[in-house]
Short mmCIF file of C-alpha atoms and ligand atoms in Angstrom, two decimals:
data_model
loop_
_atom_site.label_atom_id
_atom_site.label_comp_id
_atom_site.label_asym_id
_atom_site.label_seq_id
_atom_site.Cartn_x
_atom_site.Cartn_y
_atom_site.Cartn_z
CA UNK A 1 59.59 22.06 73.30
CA UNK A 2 56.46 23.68 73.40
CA UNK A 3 54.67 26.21 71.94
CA UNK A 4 55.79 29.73 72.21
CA UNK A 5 59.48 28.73 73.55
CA UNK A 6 61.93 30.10 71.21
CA UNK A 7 64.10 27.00 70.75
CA UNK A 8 65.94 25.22 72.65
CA UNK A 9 69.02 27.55 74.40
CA UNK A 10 72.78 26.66 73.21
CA UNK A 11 74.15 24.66 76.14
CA UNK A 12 77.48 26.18 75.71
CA UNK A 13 79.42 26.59 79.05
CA UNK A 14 80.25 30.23 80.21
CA UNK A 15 84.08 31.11 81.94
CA UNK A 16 82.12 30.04 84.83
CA UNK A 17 81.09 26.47 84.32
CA UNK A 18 82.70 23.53 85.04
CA UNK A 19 84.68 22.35 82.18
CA UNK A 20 84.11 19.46 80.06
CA UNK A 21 85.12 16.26 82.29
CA UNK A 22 83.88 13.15 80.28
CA UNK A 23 83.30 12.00 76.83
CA UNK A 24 81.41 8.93 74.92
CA UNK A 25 80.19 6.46 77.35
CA UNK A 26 80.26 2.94 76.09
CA UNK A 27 76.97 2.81 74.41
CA UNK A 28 74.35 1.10 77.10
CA UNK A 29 72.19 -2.10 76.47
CA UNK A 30 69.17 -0.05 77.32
CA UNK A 31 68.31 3.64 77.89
CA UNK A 32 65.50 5.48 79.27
CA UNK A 33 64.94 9.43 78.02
CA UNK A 34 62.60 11.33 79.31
CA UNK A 35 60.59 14.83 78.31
CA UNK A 36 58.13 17.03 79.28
CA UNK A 37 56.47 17.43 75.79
CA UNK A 38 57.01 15.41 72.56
CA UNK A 39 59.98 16.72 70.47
CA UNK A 40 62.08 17.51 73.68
CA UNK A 41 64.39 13.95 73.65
CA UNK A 42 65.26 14.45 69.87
CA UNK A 43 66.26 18.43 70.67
CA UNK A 44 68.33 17.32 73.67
CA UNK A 45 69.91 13.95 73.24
CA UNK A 46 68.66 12.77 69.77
CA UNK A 47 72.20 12.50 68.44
CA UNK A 48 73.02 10.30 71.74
CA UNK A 49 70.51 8.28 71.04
CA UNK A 50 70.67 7.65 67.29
CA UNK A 51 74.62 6.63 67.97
CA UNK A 52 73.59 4.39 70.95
CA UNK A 53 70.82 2.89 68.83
CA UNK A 54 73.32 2.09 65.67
CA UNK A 55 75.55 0.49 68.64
CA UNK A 56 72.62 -2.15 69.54
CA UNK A 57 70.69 -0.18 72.74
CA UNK A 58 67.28 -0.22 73.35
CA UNK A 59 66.36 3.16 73.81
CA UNK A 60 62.79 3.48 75.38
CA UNK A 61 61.05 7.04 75.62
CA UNK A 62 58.90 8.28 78.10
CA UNK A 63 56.53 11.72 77.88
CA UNK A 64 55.27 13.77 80.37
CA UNK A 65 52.21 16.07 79.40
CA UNK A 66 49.95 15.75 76.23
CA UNK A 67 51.52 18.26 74.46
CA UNK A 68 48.26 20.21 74.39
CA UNK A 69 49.67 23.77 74.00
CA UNK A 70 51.92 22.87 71.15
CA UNK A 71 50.09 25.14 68.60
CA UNK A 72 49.40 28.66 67.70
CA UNK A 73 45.82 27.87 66.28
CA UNK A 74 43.13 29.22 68.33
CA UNK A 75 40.67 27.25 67.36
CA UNK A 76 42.92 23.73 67.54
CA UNK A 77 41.07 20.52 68.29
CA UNK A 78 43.10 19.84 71.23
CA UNK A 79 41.58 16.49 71.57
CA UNK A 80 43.19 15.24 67.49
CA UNK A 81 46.12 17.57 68.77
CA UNK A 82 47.26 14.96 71.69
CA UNK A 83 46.16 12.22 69.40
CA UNK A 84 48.41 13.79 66.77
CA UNK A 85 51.61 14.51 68.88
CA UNK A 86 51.76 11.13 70.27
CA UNK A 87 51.69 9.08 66.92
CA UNK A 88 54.42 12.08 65.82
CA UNK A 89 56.33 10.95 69.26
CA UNK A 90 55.98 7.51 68.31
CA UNK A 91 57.25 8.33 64.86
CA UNK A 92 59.94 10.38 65.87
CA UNK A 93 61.07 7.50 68.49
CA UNK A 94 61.12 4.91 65.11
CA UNK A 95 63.12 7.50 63.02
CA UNK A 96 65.85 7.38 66.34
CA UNK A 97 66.53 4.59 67.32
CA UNK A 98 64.88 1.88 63.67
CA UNK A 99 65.25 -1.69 64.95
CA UNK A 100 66.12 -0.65 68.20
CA UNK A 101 63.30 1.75 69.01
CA UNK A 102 62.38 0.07 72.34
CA UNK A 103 58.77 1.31 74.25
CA UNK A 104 57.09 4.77 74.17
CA UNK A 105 54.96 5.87 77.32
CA UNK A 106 52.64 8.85 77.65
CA UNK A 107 51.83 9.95 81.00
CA UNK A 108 49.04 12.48 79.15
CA UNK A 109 49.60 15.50 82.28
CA UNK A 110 48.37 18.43 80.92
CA UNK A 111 50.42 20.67 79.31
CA UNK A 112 52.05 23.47 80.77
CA UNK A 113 50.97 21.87 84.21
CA UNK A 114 52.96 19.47 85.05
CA UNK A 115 53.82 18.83 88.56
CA UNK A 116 56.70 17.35 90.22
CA UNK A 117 54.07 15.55 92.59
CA UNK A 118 54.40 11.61 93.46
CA UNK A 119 51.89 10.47 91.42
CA UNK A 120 53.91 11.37 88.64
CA UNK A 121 57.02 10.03 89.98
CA UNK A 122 55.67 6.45 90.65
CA UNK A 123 54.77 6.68 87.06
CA UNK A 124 58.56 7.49 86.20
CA UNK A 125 59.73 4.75 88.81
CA UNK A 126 57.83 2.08 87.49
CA UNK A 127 59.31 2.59 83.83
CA UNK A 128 62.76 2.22 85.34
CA UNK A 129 62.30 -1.15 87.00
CA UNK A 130 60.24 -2.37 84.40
CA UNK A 131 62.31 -1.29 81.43
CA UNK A 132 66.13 -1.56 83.90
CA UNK A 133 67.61 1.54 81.77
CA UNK A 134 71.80 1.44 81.84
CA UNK A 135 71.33 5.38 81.24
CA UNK A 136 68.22 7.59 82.22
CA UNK A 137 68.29 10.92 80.45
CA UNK A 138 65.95 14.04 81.24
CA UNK A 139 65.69 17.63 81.15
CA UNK A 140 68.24 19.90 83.87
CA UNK A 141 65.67 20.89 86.51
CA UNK A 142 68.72 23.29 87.81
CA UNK A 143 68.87 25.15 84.60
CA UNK A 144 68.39 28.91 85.58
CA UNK A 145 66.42 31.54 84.00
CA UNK A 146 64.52 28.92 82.68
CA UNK A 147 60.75 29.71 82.37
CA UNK A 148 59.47 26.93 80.97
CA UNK A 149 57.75 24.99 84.25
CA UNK A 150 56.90 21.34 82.52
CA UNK A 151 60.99 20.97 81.77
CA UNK A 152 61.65 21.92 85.77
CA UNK A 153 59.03 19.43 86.80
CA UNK A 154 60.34 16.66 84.53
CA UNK A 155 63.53 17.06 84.95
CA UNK A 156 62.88 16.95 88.98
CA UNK A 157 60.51 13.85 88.15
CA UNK A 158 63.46 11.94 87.01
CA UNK A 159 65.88 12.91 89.91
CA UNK A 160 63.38 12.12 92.11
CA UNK A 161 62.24 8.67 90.26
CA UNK A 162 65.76 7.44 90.42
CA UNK A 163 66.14 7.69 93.98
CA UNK A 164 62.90 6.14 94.76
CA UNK A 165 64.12 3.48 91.67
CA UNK A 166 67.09 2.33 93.29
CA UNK A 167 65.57 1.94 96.77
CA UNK A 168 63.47 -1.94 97.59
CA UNK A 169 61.93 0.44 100.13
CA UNK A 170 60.44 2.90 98.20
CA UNK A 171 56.86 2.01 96.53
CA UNK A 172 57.32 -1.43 97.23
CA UNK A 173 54.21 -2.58 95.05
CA UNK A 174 55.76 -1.11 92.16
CA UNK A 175 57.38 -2.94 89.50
CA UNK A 176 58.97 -5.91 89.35
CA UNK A 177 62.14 -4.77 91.27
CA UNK A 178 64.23 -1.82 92.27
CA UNK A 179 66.39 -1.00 89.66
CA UNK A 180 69.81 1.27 89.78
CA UNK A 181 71.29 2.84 86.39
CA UNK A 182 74.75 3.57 86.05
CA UNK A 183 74.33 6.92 84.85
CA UNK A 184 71.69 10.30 84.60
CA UNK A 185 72.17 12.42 82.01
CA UNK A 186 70.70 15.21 81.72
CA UNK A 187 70.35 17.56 78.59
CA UNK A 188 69.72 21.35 78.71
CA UNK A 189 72.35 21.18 81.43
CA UNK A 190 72.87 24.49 83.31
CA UNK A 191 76.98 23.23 83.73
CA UNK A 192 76.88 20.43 81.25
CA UNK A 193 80.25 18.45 81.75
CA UNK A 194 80.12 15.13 79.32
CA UNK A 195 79.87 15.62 75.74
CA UNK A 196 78.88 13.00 73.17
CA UNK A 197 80.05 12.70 69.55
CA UNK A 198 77.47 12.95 66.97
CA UNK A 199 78.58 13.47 63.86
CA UNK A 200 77.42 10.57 62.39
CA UNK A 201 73.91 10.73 63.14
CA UNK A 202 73.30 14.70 62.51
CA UNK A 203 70.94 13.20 60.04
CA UNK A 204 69.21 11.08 62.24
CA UNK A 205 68.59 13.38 64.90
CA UNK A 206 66.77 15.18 61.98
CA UNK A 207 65.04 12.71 60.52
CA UNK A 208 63.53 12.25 63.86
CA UNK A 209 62.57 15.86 64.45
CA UNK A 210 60.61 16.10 61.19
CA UNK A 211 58.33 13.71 62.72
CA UNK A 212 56.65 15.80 64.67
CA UNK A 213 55.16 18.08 61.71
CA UNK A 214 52.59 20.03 63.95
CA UNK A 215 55.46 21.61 65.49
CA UNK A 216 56.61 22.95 62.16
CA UNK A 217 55.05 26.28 62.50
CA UNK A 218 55.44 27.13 66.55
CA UNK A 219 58.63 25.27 67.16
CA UNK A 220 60.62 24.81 63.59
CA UNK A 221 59.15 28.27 62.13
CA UNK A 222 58.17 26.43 58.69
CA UNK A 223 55.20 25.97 57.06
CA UNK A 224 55.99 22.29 55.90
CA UNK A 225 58.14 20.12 54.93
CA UNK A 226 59.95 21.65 51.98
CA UNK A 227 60.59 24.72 54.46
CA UNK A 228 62.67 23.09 56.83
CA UNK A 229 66.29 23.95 55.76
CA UNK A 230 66.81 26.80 57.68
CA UNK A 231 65.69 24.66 60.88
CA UNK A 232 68.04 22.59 59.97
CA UNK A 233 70.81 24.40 59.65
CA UNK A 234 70.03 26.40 63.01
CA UNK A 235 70.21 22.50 64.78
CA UNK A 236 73.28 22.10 62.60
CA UNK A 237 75.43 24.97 63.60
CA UNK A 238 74.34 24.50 67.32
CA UNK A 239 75.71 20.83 66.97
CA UNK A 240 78.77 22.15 65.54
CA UNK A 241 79.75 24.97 68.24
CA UNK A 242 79.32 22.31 70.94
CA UNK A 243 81.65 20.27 69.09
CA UNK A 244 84.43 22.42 68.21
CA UNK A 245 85.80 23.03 71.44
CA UNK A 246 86.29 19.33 71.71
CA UNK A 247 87.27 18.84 68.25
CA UNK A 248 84.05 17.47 67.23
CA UNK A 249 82.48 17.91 63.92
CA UNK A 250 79.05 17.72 66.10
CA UNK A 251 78.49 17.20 69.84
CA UNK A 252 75.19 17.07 72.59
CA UNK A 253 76.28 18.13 76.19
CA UNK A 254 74.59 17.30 79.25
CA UNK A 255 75.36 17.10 82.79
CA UNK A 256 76.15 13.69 84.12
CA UNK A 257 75.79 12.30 87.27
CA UNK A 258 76.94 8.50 87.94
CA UNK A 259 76.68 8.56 91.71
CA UNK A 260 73.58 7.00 91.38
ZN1 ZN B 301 59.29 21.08 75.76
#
């Protein structure tokens, strides 16, 4: 998330979506999720990824921008901000995933300016054959009505990245080799159509959120810690309306693609 976005939409389908297809893949030995601004992982997948972490993966995180924007304070050091924002990612990335919490990368674009442009995307390729995620996970670049533009361009990045992963041909000099995951997942999906269980690690998801605390005001509308129960509950109910349908106590939906 970012400043000034008012949380993250419910991805519930409409009559006209796609239904639900798939459920629970076998946890993966390693997973790569990526975001356009610290926080946006634990909103979309962090469930996914606490469960898949209890299960023995190594789930690595990668961030697009600074996170520059992500305050309402005028006169913000935006310098200490960044600084900030990535020891909160880093925090929030322990919280996740404990023992399993694999590597977190920062590709510092600024905020509310990222481009889907191939700089970025050899950035995004390289973590995938160096890291060899089972699962890559990122933001729906499809999504419509969506304003945001560094959650288009991310989620783009990482469609893009994957082919270019996959391929020896592509950006030969980087990484170690060309790498294929099984499967793309991506969260915020416009016709999500694989839902995940995460009941058990509500709390975790959380736990992991409350690390970033200079979101509290702009993104979790409290003024610290103690104030955080009605954020909570918001992330709670949203949970549990994906779930029901499925007869989940709590569910994350993306859209996956496994034609990779
Ligand atoms: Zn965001």
């Amino acid at each position: 998330m970012s400043a000034n976005e008012p949380g993250q939409p419910a991805a519930v389908a409409d009559a006209a979506a796609p239904p639900i297809t798939s459920r629970d893949l076998d946890p993966p030995t390693v997973a790569l999720a990526v975001g356009a601004h610290p926080d946006d992982v634990e909103f979309g997948a962090g469930g996914t990824l606490a469960k898949w972490a209890i299960a023995g993966c190594t789930v690595h995180h990668l961030v697009c921008t600074d996170g520059s924007k992500g305050t309402w304070d005028v006169d913000a050091d935006l310098a200490a901000l960044v600084e900030r924002r990535e020891a909160e990612q880093r925090a929030a990335a322990e919280r996740l995933s404990s023992q399993r919490a694999g590597e977190v990368r920062f590709l510092r674009r600024v905020d509310g300016e990222l481009e889907p442009d191939v700089d970025a995307r050899i950035e995004i390729v390289r973590a995938i054959r160096e890291l060899r995620p089972d699962v890559v996970l990122g933001h729906d670049p499809w999504k419509r009505y969506r304003l945001h533009p560094d959650h288009r361009a991310a989620g783009l990045l990482v469609c893009d990245a994957i082919v270019a992963a996959r391929d020896p041909h592509f950006f030969t000099d980087v990484g170690p080799a060309h790498h294929r995951p099984s499967h793309l997942l991506l969260f915020e999906a416009d016709a999500p159509d694989h839902v995940e269980d995460v009941s058990a690690t509500i709390d975790r998801k959380l736990d992991a959120l409350h690390a970033h605390e200079s979101q509290f005001e702009s993104t979790m509308h409290a003024a610290d810690h103690s104030d955080l129960g009605a954020f909570d509950q918001r992330i709670r109910d949203r949970l549990a309306g994906l779930g029901e349908p499925h007869g989940l106590a709590a569910a994350e939906v993306f859209k996956r693609i496994s034609d990779l």
